[in-house]
Coordinates of C-alpha atoms and ligand atoms in Angstrom, one line a residue:
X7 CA 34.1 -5.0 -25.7
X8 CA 32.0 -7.2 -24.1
X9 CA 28.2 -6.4 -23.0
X10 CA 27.8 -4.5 -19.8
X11 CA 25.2 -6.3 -17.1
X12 CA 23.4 -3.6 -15.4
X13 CA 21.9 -3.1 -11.4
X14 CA 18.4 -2.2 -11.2
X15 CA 17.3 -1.7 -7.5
X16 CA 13.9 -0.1 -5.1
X17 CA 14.6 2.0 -2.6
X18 CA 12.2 4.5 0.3
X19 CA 8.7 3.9 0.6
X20 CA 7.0 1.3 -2.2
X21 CA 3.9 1.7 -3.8
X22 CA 1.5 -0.4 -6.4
X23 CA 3.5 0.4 -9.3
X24 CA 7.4 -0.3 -8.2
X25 CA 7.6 -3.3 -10.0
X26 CA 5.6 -2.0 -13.2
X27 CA 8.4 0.2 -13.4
X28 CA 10.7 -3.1 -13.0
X29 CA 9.1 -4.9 -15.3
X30 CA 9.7 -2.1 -17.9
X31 CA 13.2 -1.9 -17.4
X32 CA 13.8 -6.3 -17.1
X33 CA 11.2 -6.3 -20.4
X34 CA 13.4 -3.6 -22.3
X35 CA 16.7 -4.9 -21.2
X36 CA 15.4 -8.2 -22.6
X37 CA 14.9 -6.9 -25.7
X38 CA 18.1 -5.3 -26.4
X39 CA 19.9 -8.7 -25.5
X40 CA 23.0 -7.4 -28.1
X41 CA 23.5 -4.6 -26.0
X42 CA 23.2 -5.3 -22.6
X43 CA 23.8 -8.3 -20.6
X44 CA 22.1 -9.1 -17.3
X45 CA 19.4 -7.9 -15.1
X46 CA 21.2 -7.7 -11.6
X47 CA 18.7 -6.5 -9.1
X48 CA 20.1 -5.2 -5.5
X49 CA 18.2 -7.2 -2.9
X50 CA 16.9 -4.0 -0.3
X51 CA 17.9 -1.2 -2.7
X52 CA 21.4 -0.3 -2.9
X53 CA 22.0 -2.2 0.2
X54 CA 22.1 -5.1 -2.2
X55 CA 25.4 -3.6 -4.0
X56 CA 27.0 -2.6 -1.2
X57 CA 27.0 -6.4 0.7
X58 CA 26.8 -7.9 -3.1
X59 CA 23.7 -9.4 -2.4
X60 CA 22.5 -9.6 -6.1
X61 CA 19.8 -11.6 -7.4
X62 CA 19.9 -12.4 -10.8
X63 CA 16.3 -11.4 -12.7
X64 CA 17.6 -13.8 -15.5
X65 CA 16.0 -16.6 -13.6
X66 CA 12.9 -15.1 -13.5
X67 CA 10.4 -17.1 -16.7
X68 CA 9.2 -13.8 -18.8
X69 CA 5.6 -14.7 -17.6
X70 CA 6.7 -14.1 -13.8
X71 CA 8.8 -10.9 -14.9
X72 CA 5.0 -9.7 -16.9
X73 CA 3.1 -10.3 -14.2
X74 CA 5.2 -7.8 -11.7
X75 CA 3.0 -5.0 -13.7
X76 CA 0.6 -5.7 -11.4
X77 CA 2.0 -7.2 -8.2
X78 CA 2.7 -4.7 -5.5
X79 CA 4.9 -4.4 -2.8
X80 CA 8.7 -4.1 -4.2
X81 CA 9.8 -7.4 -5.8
X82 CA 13.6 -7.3 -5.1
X83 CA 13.2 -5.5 -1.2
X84 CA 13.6 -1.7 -0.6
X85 CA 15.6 0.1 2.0
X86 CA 15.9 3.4 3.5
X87 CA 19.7 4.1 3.7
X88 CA 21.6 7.0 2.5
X89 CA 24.8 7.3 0.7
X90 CA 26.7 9.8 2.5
X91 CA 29.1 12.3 0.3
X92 CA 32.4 10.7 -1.5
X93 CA 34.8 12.5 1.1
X94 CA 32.7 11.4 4.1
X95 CA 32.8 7.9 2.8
X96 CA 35.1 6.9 0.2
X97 CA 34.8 2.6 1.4
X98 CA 31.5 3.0 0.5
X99 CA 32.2 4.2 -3.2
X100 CA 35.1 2.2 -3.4
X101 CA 32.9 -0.6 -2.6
X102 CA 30.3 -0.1 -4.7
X103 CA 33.0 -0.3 -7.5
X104 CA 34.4 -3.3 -6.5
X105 CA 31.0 -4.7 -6.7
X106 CA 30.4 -3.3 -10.1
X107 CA 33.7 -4.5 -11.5
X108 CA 33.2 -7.9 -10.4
X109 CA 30.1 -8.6 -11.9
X110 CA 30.3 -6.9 -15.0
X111 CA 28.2 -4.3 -14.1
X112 CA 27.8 -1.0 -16.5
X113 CA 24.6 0.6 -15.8
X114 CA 22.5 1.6 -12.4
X115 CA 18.9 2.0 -12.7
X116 CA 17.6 3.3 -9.4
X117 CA 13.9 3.4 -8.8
X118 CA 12.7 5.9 -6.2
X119 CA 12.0 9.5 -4.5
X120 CA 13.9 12.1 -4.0
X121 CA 16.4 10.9 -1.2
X122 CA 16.8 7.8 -3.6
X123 CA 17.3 10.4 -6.5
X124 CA 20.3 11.7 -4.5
X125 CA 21.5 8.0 -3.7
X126 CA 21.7 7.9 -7.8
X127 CA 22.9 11.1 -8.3
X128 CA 25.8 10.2 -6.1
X129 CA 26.9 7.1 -7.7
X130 CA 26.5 8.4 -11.2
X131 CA 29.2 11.1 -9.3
X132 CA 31.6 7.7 -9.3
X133 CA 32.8 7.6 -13.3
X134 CA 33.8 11.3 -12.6
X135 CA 35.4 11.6 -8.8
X136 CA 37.1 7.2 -9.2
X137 CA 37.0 6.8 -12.9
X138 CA 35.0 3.9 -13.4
X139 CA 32.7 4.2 -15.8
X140 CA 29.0 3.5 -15.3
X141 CA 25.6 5.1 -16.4
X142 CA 23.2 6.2 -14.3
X143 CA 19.6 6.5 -14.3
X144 CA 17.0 7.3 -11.5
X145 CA 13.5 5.9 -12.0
X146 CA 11.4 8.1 -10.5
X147 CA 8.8 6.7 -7.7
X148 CA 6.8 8.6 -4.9
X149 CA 3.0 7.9 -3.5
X150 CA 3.9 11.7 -2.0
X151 CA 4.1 13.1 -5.2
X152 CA 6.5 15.4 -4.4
X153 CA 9.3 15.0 -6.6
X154 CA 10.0 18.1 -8.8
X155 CA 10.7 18.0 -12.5
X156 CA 8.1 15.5 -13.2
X157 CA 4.2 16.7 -13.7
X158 CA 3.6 13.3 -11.5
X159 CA 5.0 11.0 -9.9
X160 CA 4.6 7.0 -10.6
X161 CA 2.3 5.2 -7.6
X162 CA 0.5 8.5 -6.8
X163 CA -2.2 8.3 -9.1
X164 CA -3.0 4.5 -7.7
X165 CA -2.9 6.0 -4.2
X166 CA -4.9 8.9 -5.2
X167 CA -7.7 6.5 -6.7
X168 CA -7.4 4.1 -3.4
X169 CA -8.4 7.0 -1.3
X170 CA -10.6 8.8 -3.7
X171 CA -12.4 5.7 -3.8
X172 CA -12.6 4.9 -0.2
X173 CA -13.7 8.5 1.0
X174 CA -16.7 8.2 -1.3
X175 CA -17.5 4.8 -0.1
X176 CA -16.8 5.5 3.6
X177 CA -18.7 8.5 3.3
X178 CA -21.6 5.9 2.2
X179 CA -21.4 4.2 5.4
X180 CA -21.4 7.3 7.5
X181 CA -24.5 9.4 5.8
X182 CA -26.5 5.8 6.8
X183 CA -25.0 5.8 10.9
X184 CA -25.9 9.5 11.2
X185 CA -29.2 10.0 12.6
X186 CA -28.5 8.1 15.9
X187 CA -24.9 7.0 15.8
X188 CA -21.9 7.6 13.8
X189 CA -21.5 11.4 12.6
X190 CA -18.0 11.6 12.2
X191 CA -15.3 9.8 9.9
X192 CA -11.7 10.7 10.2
X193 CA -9.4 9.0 7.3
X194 CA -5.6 9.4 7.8
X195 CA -3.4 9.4 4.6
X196 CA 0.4 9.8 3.9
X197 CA 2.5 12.6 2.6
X198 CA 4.7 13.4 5.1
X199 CA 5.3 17.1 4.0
X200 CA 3.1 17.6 1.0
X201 CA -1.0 17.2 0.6
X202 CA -0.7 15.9 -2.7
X203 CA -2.5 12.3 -1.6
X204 CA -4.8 14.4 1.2
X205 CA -6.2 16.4 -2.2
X206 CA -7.1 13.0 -4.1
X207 CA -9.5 12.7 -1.9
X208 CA -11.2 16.0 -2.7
X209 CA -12.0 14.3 -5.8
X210 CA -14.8 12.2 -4.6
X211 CA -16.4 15.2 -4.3
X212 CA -18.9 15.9 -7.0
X213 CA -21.5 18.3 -5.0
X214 CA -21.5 20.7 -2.4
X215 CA -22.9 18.4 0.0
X216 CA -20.3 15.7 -0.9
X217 CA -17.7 14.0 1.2
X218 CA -14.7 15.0 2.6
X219 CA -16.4 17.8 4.1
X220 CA -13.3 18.5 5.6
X221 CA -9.5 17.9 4.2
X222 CA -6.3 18.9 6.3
X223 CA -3.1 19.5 4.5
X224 CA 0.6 19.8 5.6
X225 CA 1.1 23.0 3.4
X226 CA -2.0 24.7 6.3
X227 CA -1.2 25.3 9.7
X228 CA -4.0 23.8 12.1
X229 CA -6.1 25.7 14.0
X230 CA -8.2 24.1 16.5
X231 CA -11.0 26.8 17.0
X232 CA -11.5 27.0 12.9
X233 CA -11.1 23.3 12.5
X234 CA -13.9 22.8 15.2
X235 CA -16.2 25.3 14.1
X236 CA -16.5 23.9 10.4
X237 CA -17.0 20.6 12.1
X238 CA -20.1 21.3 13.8
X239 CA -21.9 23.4 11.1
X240 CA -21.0 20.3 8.5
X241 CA -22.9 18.3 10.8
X242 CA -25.7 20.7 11.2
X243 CA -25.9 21.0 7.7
X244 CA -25.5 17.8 6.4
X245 CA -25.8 15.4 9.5
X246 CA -22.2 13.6 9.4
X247 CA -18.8 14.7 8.9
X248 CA -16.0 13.3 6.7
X249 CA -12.4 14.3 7.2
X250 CA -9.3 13.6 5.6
X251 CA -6.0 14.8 7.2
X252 CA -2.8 14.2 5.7
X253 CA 0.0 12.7 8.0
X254 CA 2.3 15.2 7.7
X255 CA -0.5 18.3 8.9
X256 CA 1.3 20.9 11.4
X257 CA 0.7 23.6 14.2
X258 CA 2.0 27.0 13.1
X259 CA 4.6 26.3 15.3
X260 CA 6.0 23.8 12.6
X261 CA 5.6 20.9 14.8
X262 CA 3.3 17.9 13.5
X263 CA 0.1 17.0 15.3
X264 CA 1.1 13.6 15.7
X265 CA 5.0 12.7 15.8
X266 CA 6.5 9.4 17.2
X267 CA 9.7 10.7 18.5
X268 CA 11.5 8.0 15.9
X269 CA 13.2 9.1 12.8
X270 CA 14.1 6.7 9.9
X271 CA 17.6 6.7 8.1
X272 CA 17.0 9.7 6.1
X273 CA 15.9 11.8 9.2
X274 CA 12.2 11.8 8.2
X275 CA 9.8 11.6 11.6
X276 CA 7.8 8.9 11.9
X277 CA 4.4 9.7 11.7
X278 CA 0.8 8.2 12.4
X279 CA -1.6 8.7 14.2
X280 CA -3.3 12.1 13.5
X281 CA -6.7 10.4 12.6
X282 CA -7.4 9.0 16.3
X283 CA -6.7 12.2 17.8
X284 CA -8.9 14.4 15.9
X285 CA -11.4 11.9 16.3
X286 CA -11.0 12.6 19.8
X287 CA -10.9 15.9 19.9
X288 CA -14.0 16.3 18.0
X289 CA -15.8 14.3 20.6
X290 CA -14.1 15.4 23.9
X291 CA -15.2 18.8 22.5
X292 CA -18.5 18.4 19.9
X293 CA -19.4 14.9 21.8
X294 CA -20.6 13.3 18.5
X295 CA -19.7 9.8 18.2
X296 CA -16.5 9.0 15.4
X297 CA -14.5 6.4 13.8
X298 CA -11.9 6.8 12.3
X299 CA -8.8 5.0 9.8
X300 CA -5.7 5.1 9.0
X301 CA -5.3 3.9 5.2
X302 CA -1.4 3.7 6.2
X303 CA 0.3 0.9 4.0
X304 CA -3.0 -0.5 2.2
X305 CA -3.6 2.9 0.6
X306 CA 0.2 2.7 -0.9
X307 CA -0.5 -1.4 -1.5
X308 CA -3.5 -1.4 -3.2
X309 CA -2.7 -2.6 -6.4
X310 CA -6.5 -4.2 -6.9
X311 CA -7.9 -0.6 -7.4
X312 CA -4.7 0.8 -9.1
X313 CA -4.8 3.5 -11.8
X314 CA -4.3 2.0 -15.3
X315 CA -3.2 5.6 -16.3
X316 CA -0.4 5.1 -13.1
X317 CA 0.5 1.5 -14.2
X318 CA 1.2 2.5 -17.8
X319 CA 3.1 5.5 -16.7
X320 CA 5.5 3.4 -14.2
X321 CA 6.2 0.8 -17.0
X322 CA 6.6 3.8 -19.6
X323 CA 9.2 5.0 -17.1
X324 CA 11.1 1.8 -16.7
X325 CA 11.3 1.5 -20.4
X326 CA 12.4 5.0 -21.0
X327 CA 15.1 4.6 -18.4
X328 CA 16.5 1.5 -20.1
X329 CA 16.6 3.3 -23.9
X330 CA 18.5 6.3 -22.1
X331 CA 21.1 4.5 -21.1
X332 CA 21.6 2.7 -23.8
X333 CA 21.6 6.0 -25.4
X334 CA 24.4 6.9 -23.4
X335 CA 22.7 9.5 -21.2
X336 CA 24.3 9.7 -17.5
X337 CA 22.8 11.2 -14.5
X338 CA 19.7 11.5 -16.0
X339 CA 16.0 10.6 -15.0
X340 CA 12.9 10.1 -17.1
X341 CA 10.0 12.3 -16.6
X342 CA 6.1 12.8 -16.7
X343 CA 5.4 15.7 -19.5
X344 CA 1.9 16.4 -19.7
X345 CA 1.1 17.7 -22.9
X346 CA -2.5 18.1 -22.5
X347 CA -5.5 18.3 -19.8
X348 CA -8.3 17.3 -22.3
X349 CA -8.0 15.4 -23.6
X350 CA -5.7 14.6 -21.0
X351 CA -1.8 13.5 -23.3
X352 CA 1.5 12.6 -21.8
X353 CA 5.0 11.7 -22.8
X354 CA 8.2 11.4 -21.5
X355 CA 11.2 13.8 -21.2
X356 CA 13.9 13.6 -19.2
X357 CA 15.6 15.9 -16.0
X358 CA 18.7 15.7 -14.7
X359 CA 19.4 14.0 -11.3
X360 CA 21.2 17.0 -10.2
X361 CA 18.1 19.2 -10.3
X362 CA 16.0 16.5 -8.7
X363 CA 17.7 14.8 -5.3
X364 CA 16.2 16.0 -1.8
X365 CA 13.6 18.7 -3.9
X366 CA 10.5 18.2 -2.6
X367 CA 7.4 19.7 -4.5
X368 CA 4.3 21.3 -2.6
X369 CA 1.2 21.8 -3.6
X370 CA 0.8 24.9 -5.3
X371 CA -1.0 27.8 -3.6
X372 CA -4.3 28.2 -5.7
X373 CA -4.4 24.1 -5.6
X374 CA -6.3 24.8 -2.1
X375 CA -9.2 26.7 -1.4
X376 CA -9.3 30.0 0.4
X377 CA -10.9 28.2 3.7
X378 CA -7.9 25.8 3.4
X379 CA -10.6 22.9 3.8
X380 CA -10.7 22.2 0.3
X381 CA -9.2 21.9 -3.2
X382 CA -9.9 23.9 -6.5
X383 CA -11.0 23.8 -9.4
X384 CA -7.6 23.7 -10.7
X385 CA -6.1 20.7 -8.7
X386 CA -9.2 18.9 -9.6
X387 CA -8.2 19.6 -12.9
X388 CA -4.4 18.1 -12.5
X389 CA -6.0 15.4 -10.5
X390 CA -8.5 13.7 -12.4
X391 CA -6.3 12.1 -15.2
X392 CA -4.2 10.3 -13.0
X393 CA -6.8 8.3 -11.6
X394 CA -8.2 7.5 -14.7
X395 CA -8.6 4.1 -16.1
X396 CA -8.5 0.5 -13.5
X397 CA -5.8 -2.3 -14.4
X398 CA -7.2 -5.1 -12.2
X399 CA -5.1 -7.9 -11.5
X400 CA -5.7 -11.5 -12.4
X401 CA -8.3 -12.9 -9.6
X402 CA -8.1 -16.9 -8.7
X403 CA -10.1 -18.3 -6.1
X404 CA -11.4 -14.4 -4.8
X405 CA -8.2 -13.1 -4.7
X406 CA -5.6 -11.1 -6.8
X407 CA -2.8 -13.3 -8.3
X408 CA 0.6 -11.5 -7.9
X409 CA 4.2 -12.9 -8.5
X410 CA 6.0 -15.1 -6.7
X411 CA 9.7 -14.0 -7.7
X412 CA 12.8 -16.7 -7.0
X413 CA 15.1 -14.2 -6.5
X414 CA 18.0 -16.3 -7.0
X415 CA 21.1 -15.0 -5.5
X416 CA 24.1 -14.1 -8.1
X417 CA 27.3 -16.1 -6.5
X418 CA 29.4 -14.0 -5.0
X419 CA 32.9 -13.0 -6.1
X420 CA 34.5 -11.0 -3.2
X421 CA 35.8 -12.1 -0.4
X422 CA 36.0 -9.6 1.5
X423 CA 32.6 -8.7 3.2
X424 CA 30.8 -5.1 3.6
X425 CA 29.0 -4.1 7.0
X426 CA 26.6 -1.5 6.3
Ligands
LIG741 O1 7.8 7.0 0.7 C1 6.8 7.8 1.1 C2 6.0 7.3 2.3 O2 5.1 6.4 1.8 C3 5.4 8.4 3.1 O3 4.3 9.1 2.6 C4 5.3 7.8 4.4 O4 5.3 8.8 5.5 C5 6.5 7.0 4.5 O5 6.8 6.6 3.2 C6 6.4 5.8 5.3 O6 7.7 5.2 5.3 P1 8.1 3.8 5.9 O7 7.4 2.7 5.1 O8 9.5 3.7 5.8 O9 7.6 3.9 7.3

């Protein structure tokens, strides 16, 4: 039987590490030329297979494939679109088959979170419910951190290092305003449900007096008065005030602080924003004078200051997807196992798709402390490997040398078209 050519494709939100996890599949699927065939990546995630808008990562020399480990962004194009069920939307399966038939196509790696993990769970649902056979692996992805199964997700440990690093620096900047100008700092970060990326930047925080003073996560209800009240005596104590708030932080009520009114095409609320009005607040109410950021897409970007710990995890990933397959293991997605804290050991294992699309994981309870401002012990604990170890990029001229792909479109073989 002739080799099998297999789909690789990024979809939701990308981070530093996407394409390390690309490069370890395209790397691995290299070097098991007798087994499988080509790299097909889907140009904007499965979006890509759908309108066959392939691009063939054969082109690509094997130094421009080595240096996506440490290019951000997603190489091939992401998208946020999902699947709906087989019986709502049997063209779309059909489709995808067609697609898959035509170009030879045998295995579908699909690198993302947990609404992409359902995207892979459902086509590796295909061989059963239309008998074609294909294998299917989800690569796991998330700055958010929240997908279950896995102890970590790839690109959260870069994100957690980005804004570990850039509290304690901010914080820096702040202590030397404080006396006459500047006393409070209000950094925004993601994670639209969970705190996991707000509680990285507890870990800038070697002493009491340390910055963030202050860190709001989605998993605590905000209230004003107590929010307020720890703001002024942090700057009566220590002169300055440095807050983190996660994106996703909520009123008891359930609603979000700050929410856009717009909802992307998994039904997720755009958020942003949260940062500016605390600032606010703070100084319609405490009158001391703030900035304030919102990290936003250079926290989730910032390969330069990646986690080397992150980057080999992502590629690890990539790989173990690849020797699944070949394995012959469907609906299947390879996973973080921490074996140890300290030293801190990892390997992989693997979960099934089933249990992981559209489950989100929270922080756990004794991960925050009991004022809710802060994190433990215990999450510093299962925080501090994943930063661990910088993977800086090749610098020319000042700046960071990434890849420039070719993406060369496969030719297509249809002839019938596919609107999405
Ligand atoms: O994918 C996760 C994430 O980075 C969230 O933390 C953030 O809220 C969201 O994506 C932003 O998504 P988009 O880039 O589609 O606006």
């Amino acid at each position: 039987m002739a080799k099998k050519n297999a789909f690789y494709a990024q979809s939701g939100g990308v981070t530093a590490v996407i394409n390390a996890s690309a490069c370890g599949v395209i790397e691995t699927a290299r070097q098991n030329k007798d087994k499988i065939g080509k790299v097909y990546a889907g140009r904007n995630g499965i979006i890509g297979a759908l309108t066959e808008d392939l691009i063939d990562t054969s082109k690509e020399s094997a130094r421009n494939i080595t240096a996506l480990r440490h290019t951000p962004g997603g190489a091939f194009g992401s998208c946020r679109y999902k699947l709906k069920g087989i019986d709502e939307s049997r063209a779309q399966y059909e489709r995808l088959i067609d697609v898959f038939k035509a170009h030879n196509i045998g295995y579908f790696f699909y690198n993302g979170g947990g609404d992409s993990q359902d995207t892979a769970h459902k086509v590796s649902q295909i061989s059963e419910e239309l008998g074609y056979p294909i294998t299917c692996v989800g690569i796991p992805k998330t700055v958010d951190n929240d997908l279950p199964m896995t102890d970590n997700c790839p690109g959260f440990g870069s994100v957690a290092k980005y804004i570990a690093v850039s509290t304690r620096e901010a914080a820096y900047d702040v202590a030397s305003m404080a006396k006459t100008s500047t006393k409070i700092f209000v950094m925004e970060v993601m994670g639209r449900h969970a705190g996991w990326i707000a509680a990285a930047a507890g870990l800038a925080k070697e002493e009491e007096a340390d910055a963030p003073h202050i860190i709001l996560f989605p998993e605590v209800p905000f209230d004003k008065d107590r929010f307020l009240k720890r703001v002024n005596s942090t700057v009566k104590k220590h002169g300055y005030c440095v807050i983190v708030v996660s994106e996703g932080v909520k009123y008891k009520t359930g609603k979000f602080l700050t929410d856009s009114g717009t909802k992307d095409a998994f039904g997720h609320a755009q958020l942003g924003g949260v940062a500016p009005f605390l600032a606010n607040m703070i100084t319609t109410e405490l009158g001391h004078k703030h900035h304030w950021a919102v990290a936003d897409y250079l926290q989730r970007s910032a390969r330069h200051i990646a986690s080397k710990t992150d980057v080999d995890q992502a590629y690890a990933l990539g790989k173990a997807a690849v020797e699944m397959a070949l394995k012959g293991k469907n609906a299947v997605m390879p996973i973080i196992i921490r074996t140890s804290n300290k030293p801190y050991r990892w390997k992989i294992g693997e979960a099934a798709l089933a249990d992981v699309a559209n489950v989100e994981k929270m922080m756990p309870k004794n991960f925050i402390s009991r004022n809710g401002f802060e994190i433990t012990d215990a999450c510093r604990e299962y925080l501090a490997p994943l930063i661990q170890g910088e993977d800086y990029p090749p610098y020319k001229n000042g700046l960071p040398q990434y890849a420039r792909m070719k993406n060369a479109a496969v030719p297509k073989k249809l002839k019938k078209r596919f609107r999405i």
